[in-house]
Each structure stands twice: as C-alpha cells, then as structure tokens.
GROMACS .gro file of C-alpha atoms in nm:
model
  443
    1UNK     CA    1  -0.353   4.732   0.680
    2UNK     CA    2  -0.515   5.057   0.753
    3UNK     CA    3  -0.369   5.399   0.670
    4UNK     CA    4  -0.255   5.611   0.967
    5UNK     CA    5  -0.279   5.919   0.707
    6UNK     CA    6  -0.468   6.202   0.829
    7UNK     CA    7  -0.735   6.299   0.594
    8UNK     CA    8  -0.683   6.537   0.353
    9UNK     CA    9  -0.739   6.915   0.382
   10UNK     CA   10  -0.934   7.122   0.191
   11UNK     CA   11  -0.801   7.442   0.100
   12UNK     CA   12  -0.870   7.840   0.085
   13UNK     CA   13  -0.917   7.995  -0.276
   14UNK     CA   14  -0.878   8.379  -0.320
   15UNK     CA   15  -1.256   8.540  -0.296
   16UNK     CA   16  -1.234   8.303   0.040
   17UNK     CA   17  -0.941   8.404   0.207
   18UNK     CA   18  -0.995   8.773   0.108
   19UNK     CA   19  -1.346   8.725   0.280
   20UNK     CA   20  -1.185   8.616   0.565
   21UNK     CA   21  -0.926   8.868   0.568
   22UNK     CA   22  -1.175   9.106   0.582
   23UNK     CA   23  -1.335   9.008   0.894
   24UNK     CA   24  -1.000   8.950   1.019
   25UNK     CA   25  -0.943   9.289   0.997
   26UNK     CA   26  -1.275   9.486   0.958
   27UNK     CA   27  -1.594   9.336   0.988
   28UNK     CA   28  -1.752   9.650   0.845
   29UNK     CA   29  -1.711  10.038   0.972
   30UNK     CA   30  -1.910   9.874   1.283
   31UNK     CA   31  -1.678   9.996   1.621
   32UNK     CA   32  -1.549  10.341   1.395
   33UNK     CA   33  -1.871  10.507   1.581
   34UNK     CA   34  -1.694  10.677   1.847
   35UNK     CA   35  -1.437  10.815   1.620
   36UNK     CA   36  -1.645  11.169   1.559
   37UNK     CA   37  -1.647  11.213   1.943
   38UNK     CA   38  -1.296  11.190   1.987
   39UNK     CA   39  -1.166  11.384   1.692
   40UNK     CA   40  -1.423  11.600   1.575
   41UNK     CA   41  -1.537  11.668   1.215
   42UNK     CA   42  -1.206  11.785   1.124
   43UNK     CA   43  -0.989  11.601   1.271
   44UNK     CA   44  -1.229  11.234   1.216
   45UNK     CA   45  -1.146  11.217   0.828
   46UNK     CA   46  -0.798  11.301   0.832
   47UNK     CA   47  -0.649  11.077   1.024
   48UNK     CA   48  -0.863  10.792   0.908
   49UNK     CA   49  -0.707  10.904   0.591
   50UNK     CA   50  -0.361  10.897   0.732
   51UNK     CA   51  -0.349  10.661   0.990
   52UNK     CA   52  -0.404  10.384   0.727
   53UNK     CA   53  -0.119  10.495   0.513
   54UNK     CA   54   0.137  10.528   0.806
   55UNK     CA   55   0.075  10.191   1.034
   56UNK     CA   56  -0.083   9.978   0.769
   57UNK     CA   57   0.089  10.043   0.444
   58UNK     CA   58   0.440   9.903   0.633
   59UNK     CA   59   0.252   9.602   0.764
   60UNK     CA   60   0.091   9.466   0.494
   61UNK     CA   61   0.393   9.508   0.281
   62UNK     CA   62   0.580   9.324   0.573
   63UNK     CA   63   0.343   9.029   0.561
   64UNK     CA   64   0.351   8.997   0.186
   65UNK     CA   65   0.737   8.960   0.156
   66UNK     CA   66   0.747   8.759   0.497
   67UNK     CA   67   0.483   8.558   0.395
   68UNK     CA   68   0.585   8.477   0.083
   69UNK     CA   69   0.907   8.371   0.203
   70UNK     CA   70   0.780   8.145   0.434
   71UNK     CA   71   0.432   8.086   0.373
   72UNK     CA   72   0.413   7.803   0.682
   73UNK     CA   73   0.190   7.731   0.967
   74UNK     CA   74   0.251   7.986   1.266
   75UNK     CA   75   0.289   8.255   1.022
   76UNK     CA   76   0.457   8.568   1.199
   77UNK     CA   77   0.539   8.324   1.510
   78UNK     CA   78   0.780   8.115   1.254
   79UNK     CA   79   0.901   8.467   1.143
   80UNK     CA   80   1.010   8.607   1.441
   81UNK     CA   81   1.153   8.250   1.537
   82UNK     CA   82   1.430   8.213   1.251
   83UNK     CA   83   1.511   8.566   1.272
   84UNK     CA   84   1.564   8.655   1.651
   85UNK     CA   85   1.524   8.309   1.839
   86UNK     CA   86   1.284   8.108   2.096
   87UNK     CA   87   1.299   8.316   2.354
   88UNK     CA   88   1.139   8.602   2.079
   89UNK     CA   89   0.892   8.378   1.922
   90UNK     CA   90   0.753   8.253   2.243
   91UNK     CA   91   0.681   8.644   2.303
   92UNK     CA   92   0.542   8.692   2.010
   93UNK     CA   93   0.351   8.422   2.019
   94UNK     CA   94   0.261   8.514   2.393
   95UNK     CA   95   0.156   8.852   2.304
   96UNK     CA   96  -0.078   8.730   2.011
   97UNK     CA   97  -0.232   8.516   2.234
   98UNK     CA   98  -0.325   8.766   2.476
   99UNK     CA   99  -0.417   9.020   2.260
  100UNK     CA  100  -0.644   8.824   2.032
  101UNK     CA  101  -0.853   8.708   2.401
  102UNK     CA  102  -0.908   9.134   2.428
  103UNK     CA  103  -0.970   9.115   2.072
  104UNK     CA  104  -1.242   8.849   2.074
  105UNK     CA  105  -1.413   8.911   2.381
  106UNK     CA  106  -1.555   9.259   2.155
  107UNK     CA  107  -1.741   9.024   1.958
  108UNK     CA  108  -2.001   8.877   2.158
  109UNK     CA  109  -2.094   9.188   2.352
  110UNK     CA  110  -2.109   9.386   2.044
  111UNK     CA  111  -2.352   9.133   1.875
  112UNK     CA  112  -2.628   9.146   2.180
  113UNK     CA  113  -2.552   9.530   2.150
  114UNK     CA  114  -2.740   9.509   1.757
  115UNK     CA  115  -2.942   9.267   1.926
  116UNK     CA  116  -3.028   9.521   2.159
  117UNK     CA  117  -3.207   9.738   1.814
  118UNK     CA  118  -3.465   9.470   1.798
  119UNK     CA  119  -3.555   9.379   2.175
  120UNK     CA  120  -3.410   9.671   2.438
  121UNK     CA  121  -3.437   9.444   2.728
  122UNK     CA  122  -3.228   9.175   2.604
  123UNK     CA  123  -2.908   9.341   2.762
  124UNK     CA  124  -3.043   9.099   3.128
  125UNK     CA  125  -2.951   8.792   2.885
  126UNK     CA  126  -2.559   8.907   2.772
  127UNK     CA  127  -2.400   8.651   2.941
  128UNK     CA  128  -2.568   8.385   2.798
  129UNK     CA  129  -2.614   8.521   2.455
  130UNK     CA  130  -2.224   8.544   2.478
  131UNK     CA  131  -2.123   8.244   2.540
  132UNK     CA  132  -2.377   8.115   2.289
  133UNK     CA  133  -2.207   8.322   2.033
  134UNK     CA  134  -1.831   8.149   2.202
  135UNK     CA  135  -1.896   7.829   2.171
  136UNK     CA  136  -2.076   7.858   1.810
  137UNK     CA  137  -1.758   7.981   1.672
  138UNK     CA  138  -1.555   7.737   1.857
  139UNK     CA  139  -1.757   7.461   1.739
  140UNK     CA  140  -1.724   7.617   1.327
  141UNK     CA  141  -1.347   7.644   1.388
  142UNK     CA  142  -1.339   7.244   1.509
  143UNK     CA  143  -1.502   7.193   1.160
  144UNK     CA  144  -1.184   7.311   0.952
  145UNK     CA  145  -1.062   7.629   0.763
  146UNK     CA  146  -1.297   7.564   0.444
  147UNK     CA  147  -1.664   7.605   0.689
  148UNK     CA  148  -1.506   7.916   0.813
  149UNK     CA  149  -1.399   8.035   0.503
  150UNK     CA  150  -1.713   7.975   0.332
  151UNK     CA  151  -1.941   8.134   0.644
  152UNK     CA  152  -1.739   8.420   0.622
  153UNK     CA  153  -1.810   8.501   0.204
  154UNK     CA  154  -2.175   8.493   0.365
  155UNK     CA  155  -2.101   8.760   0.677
  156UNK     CA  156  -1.942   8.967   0.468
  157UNK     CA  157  -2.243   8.983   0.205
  158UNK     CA  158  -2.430   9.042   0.551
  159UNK     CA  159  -2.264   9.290   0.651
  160UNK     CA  160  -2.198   9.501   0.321
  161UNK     CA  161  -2.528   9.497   0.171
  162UNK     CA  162  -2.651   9.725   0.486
  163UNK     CA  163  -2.391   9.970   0.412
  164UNK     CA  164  -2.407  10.002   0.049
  165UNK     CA  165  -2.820  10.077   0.093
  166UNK     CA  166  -2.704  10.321   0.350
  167UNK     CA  167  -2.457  10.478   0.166
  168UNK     CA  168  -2.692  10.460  -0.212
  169UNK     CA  169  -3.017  10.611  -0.036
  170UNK     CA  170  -2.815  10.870   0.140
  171UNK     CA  171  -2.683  11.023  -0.147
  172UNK     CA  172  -2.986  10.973  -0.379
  173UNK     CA  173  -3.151  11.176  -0.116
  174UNK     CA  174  -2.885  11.454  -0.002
  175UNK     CA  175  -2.946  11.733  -0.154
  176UNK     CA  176  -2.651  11.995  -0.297
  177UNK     CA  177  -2.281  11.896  -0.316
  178UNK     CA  178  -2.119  11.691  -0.043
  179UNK     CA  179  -1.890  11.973   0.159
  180UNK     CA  180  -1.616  11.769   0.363
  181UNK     CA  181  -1.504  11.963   0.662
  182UNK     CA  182  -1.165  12.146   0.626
  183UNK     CA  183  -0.914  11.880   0.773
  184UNK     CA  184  -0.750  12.001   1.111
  185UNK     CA  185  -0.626  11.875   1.444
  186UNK     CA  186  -0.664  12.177   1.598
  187UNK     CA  187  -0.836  12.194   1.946
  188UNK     CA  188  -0.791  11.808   2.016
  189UNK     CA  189  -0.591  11.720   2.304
  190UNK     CA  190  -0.362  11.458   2.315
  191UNK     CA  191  -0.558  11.189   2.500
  192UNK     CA  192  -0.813  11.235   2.253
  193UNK     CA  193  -0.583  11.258   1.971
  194UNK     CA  194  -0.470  10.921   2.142
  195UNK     CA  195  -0.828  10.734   2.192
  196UNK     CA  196  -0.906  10.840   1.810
  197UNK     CA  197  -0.568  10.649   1.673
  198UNK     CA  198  -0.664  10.351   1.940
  199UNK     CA  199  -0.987  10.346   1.749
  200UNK     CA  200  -0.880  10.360   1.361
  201UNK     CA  201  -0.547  10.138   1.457
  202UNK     CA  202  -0.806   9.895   1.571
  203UNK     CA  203  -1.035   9.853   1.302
  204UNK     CA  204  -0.730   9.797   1.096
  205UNK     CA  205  -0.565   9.554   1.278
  206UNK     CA  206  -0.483   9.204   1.195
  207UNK     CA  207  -0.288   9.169   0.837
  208UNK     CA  208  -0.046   8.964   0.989
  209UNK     CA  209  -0.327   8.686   1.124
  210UNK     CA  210  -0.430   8.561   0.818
  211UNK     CA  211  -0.085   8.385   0.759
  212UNK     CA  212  -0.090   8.209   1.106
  213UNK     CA  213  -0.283   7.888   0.825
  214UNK     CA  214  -0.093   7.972   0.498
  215UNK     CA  215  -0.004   7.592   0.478
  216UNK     CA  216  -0.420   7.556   0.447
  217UNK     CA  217  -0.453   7.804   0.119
  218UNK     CA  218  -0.434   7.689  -0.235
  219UNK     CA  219  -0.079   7.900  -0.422
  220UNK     CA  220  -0.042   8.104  -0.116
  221UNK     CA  221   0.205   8.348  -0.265
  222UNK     CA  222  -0.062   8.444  -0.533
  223UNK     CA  223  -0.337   8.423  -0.319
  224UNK     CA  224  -0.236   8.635  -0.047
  225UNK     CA  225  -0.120   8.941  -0.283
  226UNK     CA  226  -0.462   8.945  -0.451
  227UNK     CA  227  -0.706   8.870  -0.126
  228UNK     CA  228  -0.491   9.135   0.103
  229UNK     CA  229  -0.532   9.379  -0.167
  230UNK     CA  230  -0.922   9.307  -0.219
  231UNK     CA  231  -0.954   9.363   0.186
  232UNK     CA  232  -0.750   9.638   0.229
  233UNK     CA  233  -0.942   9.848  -0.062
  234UNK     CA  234  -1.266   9.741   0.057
  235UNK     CA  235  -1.179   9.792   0.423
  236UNK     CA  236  -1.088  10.173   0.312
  237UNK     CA  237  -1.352  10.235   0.102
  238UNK     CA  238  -1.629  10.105   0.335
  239UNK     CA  239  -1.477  10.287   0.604
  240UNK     CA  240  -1.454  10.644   0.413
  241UNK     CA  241  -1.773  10.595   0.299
  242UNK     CA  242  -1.925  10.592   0.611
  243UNK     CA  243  -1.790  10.831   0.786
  244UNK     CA  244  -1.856  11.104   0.523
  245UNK     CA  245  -2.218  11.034   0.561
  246UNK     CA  246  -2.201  10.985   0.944
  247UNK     CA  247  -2.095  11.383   0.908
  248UNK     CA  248  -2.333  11.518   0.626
  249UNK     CA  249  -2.618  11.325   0.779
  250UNK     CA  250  -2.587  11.563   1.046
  251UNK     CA  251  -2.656  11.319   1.318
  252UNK     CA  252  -2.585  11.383   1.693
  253UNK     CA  253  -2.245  11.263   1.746
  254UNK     CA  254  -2.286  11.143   2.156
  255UNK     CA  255  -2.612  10.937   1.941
  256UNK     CA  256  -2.382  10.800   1.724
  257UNK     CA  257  -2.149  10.715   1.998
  258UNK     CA  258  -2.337  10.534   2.162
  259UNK     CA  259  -2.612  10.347   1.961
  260UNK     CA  260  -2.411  10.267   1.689
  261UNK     CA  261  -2.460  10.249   1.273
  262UNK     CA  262  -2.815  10.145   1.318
  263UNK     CA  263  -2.937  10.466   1.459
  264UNK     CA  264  -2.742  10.670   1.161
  265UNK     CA  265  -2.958  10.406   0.941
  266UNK     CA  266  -3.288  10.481   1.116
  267UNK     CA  267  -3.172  10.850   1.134
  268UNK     CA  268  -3.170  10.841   0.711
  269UNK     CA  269  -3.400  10.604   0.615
  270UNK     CA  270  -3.648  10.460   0.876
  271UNK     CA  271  -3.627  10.206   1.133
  272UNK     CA  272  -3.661   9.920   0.856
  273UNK     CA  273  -3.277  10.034   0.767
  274UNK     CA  274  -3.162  10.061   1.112
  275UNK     CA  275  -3.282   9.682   1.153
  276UNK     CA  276  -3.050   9.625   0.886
  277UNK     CA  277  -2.730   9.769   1.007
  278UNK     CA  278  -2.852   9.637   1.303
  279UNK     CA  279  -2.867   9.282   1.131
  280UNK     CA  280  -2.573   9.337   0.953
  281UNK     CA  281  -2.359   9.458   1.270
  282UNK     CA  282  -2.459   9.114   1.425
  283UNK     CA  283  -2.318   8.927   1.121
  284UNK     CA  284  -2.046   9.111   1.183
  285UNK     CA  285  -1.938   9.006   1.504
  286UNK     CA  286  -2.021   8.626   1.386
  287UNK     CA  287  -1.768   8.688   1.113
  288UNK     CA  288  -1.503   8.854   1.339
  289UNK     CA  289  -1.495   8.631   1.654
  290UNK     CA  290  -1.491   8.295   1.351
  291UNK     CA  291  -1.207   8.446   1.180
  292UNK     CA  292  -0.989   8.580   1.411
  293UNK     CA  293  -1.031   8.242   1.634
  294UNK     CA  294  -0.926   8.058   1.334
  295UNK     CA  295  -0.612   8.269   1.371
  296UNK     CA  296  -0.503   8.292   1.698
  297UNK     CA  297  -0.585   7.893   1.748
  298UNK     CA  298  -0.257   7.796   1.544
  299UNK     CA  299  -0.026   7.970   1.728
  300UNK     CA  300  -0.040   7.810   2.063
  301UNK     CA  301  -0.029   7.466   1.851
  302UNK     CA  302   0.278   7.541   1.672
  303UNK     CA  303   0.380   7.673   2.024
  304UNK     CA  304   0.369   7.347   2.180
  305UNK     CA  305   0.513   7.214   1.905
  306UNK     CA  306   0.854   7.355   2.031
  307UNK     CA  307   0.768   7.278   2.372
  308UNK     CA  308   0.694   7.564   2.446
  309UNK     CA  309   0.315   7.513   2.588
  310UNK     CA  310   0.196   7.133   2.712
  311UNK     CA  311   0.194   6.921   2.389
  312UNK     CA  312  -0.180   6.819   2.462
  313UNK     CA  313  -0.222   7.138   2.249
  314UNK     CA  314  -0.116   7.054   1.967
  315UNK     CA  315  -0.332   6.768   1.925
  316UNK     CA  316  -0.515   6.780   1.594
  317UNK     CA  317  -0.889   6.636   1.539
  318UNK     CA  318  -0.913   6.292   1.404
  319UNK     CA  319  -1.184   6.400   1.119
  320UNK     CA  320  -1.164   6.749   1.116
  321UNK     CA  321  -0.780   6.755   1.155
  322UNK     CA  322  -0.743   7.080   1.314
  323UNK     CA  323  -0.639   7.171   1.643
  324UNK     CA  324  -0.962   7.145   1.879
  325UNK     CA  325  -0.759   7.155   2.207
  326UNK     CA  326  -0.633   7.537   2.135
  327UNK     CA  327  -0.953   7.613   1.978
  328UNK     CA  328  -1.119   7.503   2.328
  329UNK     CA  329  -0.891   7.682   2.519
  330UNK     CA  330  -0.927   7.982   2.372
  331UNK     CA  331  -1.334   7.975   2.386
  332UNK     CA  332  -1.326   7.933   2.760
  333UNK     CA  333  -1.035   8.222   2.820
  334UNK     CA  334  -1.225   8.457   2.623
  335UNK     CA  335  -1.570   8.326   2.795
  336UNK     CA  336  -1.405   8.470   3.134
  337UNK     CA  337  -1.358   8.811   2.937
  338UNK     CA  338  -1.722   8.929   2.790
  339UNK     CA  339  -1.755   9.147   3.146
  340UNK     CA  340  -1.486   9.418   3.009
  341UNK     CA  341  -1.602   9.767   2.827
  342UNK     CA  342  -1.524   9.803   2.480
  343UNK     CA  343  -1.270  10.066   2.481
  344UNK     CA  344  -1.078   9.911   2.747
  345UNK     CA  345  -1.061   9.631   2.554
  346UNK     CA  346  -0.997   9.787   2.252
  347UNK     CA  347  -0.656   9.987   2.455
  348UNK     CA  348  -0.533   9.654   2.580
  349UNK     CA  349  -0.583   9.478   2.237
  350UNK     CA  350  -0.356   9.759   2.035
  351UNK     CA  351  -0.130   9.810   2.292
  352UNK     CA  352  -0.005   9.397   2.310
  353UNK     CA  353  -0.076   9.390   1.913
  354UNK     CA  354   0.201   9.662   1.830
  355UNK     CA  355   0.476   9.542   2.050
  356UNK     CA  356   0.391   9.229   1.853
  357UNK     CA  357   0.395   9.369   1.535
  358UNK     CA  358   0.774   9.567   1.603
  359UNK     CA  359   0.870   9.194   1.674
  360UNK     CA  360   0.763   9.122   1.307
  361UNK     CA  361   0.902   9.424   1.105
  362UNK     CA  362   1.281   9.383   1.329
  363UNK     CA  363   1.254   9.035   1.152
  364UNK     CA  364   1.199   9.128   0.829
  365UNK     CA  365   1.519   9.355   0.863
  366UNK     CA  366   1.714   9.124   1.036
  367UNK     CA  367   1.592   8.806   0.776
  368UNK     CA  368   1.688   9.085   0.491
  369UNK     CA  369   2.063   8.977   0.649
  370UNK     CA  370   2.042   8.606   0.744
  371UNK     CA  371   1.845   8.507   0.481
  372UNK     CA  372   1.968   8.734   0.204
  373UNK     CA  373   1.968   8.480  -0.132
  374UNK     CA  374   1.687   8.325  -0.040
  375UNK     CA  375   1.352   8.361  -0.275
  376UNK     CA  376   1.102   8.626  -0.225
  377UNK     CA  377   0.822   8.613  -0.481
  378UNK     CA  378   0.694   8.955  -0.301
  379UNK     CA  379   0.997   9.226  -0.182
  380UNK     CA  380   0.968   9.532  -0.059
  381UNK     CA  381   1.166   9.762  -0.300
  382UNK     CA  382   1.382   9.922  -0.033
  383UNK     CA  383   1.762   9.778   0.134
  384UNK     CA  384   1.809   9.744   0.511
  385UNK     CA  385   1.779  10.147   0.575
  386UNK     CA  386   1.505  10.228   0.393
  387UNK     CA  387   1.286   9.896   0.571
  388UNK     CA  388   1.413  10.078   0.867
  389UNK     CA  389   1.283  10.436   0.805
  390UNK     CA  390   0.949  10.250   0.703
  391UNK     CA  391   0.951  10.111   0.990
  392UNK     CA  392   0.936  10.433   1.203
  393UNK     CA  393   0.601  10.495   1.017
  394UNK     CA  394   0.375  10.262   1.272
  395UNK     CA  395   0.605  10.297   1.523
  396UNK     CA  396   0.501  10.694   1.548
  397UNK     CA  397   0.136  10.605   1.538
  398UNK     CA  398   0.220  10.364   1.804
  399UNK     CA  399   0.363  10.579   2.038
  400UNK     CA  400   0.142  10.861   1.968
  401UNK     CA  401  -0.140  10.696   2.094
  402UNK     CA  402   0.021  10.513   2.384
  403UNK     CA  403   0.132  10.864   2.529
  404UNK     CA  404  -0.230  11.008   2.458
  405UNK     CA  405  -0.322  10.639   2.653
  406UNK     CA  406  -0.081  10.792   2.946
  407UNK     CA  407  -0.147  11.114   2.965
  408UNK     CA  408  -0.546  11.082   2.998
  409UNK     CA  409  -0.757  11.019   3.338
  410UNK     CA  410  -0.779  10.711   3.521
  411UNK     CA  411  -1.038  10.525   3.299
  412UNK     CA  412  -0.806  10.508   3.023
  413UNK     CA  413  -0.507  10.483   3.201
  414UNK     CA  414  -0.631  10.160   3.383
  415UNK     CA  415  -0.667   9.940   3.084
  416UNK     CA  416  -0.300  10.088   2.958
  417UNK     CA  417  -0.109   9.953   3.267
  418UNK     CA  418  -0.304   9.636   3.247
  419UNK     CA  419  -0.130   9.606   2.869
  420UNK     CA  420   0.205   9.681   2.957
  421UNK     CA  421   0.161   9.406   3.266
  422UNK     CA  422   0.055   9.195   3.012
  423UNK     CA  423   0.350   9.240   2.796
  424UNK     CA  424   0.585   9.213   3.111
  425UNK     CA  425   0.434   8.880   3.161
  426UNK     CA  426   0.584   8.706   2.881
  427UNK     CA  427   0.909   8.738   3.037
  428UNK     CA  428   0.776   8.580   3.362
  429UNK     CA  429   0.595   8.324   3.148
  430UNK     CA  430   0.926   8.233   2.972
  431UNK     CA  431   1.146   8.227   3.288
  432UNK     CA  432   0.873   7.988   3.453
  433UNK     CA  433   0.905   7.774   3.124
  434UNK     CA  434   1.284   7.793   3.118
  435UNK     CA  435   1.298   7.682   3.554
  436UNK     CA  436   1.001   7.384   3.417
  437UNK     CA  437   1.294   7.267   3.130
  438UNK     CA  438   1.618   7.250   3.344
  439UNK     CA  439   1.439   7.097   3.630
  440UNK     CA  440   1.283   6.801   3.364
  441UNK     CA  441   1.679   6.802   3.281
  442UNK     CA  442   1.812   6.755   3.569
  443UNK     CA  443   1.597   6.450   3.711
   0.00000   0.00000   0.00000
C-alpha cells in the first residue's frame, strides 16, 4: 500500500536563515540613496543612528520572545491570533499581505534600474524584464525553503563584495582623517524629517517575516537568536559604512539620488566599480523579491486554513510541498504593481507594515497575561509596563513620519491616503467574509 506521507522537508541552518534574513530586511544600503537629500549631512547620520535603536531594537526583541514561544507556521499571524482573536489575525494577516505586494513590486523595477548602468535604453523593456524577474522568484519559491535559502547565501556574497571594495578603496585612498558632520536636525522640515524616517524605517523593515516558516528551520529558538543578530549587525554596519563615504566622497547629492550606489562607485573608483554595485544592486533585488515572497506566501495559507481565504490556497505542492497556489497569487498581484514610483511605494509599504507591527507588540503584552507560565527560551527582561513604555519607542517613529507623510504636498500625500484606505479595507474585507459565513450557515 502506498504512503500518503508528504515528503519530507528539508530545513534552514543558521548562516542560511541569517542570509535570508538579511535580504528580508536589507538587501544591501541599495534604496538608502535618497536619504542625504532629505536630511542633509547632518541630519542623514543621526537618525540612521537613532532610528534603528528606537523602532527596531523593540521589534526584534518582540520577535525573539514571540517567536520562541511559538515558533509555528504563520509566525506573527498565529501571534496576534491567540492573543487578541480572528477578527485581529485576519487584519494582521490582511495588512501583511498588502504591504508585502508594495514591498515587492520595488524589486523588479529597481533591478532594470542597475540594469539601466550597463545598457541606458533598456528602461523601453521594464515591463517585461519585470515580470521576468516575478515569475523567476515565484518559480524558486515553488521549489521549497532550502533553494531559497541557499540562493540567498549567494545574493548576499553578491551584493557585499561590491560594498566592501567600495568601502576598502575609499579609505585606502582618502586622504587625512575622516571628519563626520556635526549631527543636527536643524533646518529640516517636517515632511522631510518624515520622507527621511519613511526611508531608514524601510530598509529596516521585516524582522518579524522571517518567522512566518519557523516550522521549516532546524532548533528554531537557537537559530533565530544567532541569524537575527548576524543580520541586524551586518545590516547596521553596511549601512553606516556607506553613508559615511557617500558624504566624504563628496559626491553630488541630487546624483546620488537619483543614479544610485553605482555612480558613488564610478565617482571613487572608475566605471569598472560602478558595474559592480551596479551588479551587485541587481543581486540585490533577486535576493529581496525571493525572500520576502517566501514570507508573505505562508500567511494567506495559514489564512485559509481558518477559513478565512478560499481553501484552494492552502494547497501544498505534491513534490515540493509548499504552497504554490499563494505563491502564484502573489506573483500575479504584484505583476499588476511594477507601474508605481518607488517612494510611493515605499510610503504605502511602512505605513500598512506599522499598524501591523502595533498588532504584534499589543500581543506580546497581552500574551505576557494569558499566557503567563508558559516557556520562553528568549524574554524580554521587562513586566507588562516596561513592554509598554518600549513599546512607545516605534510607535513615535511611526507617527513622526506619518504626520511628516500628512503635512507634505500632494505627491506624498497621495500614496498616504491610499495606505490608510488600505488599512480601512480589512474591516470591509472581514465584514464581507463574516456576511459569506452566516449566509453558508443559514442554507
């Protein structure tokens, strides 16, 4: 008689998952560009110094106690679930799902951007050239967690190696000691103050994603302290690095803006380093749209699980056992999507990803209650209040930039009310589930 077993799963080791977490998160310092133009010299290294500390700092402690508390399939969606309900979860969930389309529709127009270093005229091709780039990572997710995790140890040599000949030539060759500018906000108005936090928050976005397929990683618990605190430290570091020569290169800041890395690169060192921040950029957006897919495609699975979504998504792969029919789904939402600018994109995507993530720190408070005795291998050393006063950390960064969001000109406000219609939609969603349920009831 045959065996109706699935087939086994391969899964994630440390140096794997933290490579993934990486381009979960960062990718590289590629997208920090037009940080300079928004907050000036002064103001550019401060609050990538502080913005960090304030609205990451809480959420990756969050994830490591929630995590490793319930290191499950669904990750923050199973959080938010046992703590405040359905109706919460399916808005968190909601949310994540729109917010991760914004998120990956960057990728592919950013990648024929560094294309763009090597032949100028291939902007006329984007379309295609995205969806090429679309369906290649849908087809890599289809494949399982282990492909994805071991393309993404290779990305993220692609994409570092750039940097760290950027960053070695450009001090072998500066000349004198490196002065930093003094650090000051002064002069920079608040929708600039908010565009700058849009942009940092951004490229530090996405702790909380790499749990969505803890189930699929070898000693979770362990792993996830060590790979988060791999990423995080080389997230920083990379970033830092980058920006401090961005501003002693002396490089024209609009330039910077608006070519990218690889012109800084061709700026210091020739156009044969510019092709390779170029190169490097491209990898990174390979990396990025594979492992934040690979994210975002359990959610609507676990989703349907609780009837929630049509259970046709939740229907797993016969070989590859993962769940194709989400991973399709999102390919051809985000296909729809590559025609938005990036910094619209990248307002929408924070805005839906924070009222997310206040979902996931009022569970860990409210779990902190309901689940009190139960086993945390990672806690955050602080009761009920002090989780709360932690809390207000991101939440200020938050609201910061959404007012800066608000209180700019129409191109920025645009994008801004499309976020908070997005976020009002869950509740319409829900309702229109809720009417679907009691109607199936009450044939």
């Amino acid at each position: 008689m045959a065996s109706s077993s699935r087939p086994s799963v391969k899964k994630l080791h440390p140096l794997q998952l933290a490579a993934v977490i990486f381009l979960t998160v960062s990718g590289g310092p590629y997208g920090l560009e037009p940080l300079l133009s928004y907050a000036g010299s002064h103001g550019a290294l401060l609050l990538l110094i502080i913005t960090p500390i304030l609205w990451d700092i809480p959420a990756i402690f969050m994830v490591l106690e929630l995590n490793s508390m319930m290191p499950v399939t669904g990750g923050y969606y199973q959080w938010v679930k046992r703590a405040l309900g359905l109706r919460w979860a399916f808005f968190e969930g909601w949310w994540t799902w729109l917010y991760t389309f914004a998120d990956l529709a960057i990728y592919p127009v950013w990648f024929v951007i560094y294309l763009s270093f090597f032949f100028p005229a291939i902007g006329a091709y984007k379309i295609p050239i995205c969806l090429v780039i679309v369906w290649s990572g849908v087809l890599l997710n289809i494949r399982g967690i282990v492909p994805v995790g071991r393309t993404a140890i290779v990305l993220s040599i692609g994409v570092l190696v750039p940097f760290v000949l950027l960053f070695v030539l450009f001090f072998l060759h500066h000349g004198g000691a490196v002065a930093l500018p003094s650090p000051s906000l002064k002069g920079i108005g608040l929708p600039s103050m908010g565009m700058a936090l849009y942009i940092i928050m951004w490229n530090f976005i996405g702790w909380d994603n790499s749990t969505t397929y803890a189930e699929e990683v070898d000693k979770p618990v362990r792993t996830y302290l060590i790979s988060t605190a791999i990423g995080f430290i080389g997230v920083f570091v990379v970033y830092l690095l980058a920006l401090i020569v961005a501003q002693q290169s002396g490089i024209n800041v609009a330039l910077l803006s608006d070519k990218g890395f690889p012109v800084l690169g061709e700026f210091i060192s020739g156009h044969w380093l510019g092709g390779l921040i170029a190169a490097g950029g491209m990898a990174s957006t390979l990396g990025l749209f594979s492992a934040v897919l690979l994210s975002v495609s359990r959610i609507p699975k676990v989703m349907s699980d609780d009837k929630l979504l049509p259970p046709v998504i939740n229907r797993l792969h016969s070989k590859y056992n993962t769940p194709y029919v989400s991973i399709i789904i999102c390919g051809v939402v985000v296909s729809g999507l590559v025609l938005f600018t990036f910094s619209d994109l990248v307002l929408i995507d924070v805005t839906i990803y924070g009222a997310g993530l206040l979902l996931e720190f009022i569970s860990l408070i409210v779990l902190r209650y309901k689940a009190a005795d139960e086993h945390r291998p990672f806690k955050i050393p602080l009761n009920a209040a002090g989780l709360s006063l932690m809390v207000l950390l991101p939440v200020s960064v938050f609201t910061i930039a959404l007012a800066g969001a608000f209180s700019g000109s129409d191109k920025p406000l645009a994008p801004a009310l499309l976020a908070v219609g997005a976020l009002v939609s869950a509740e319409i969603a829900w309702r229109c589930i809720r009417l679907f349920h009691a109607r199936r009831r009450s044939q």
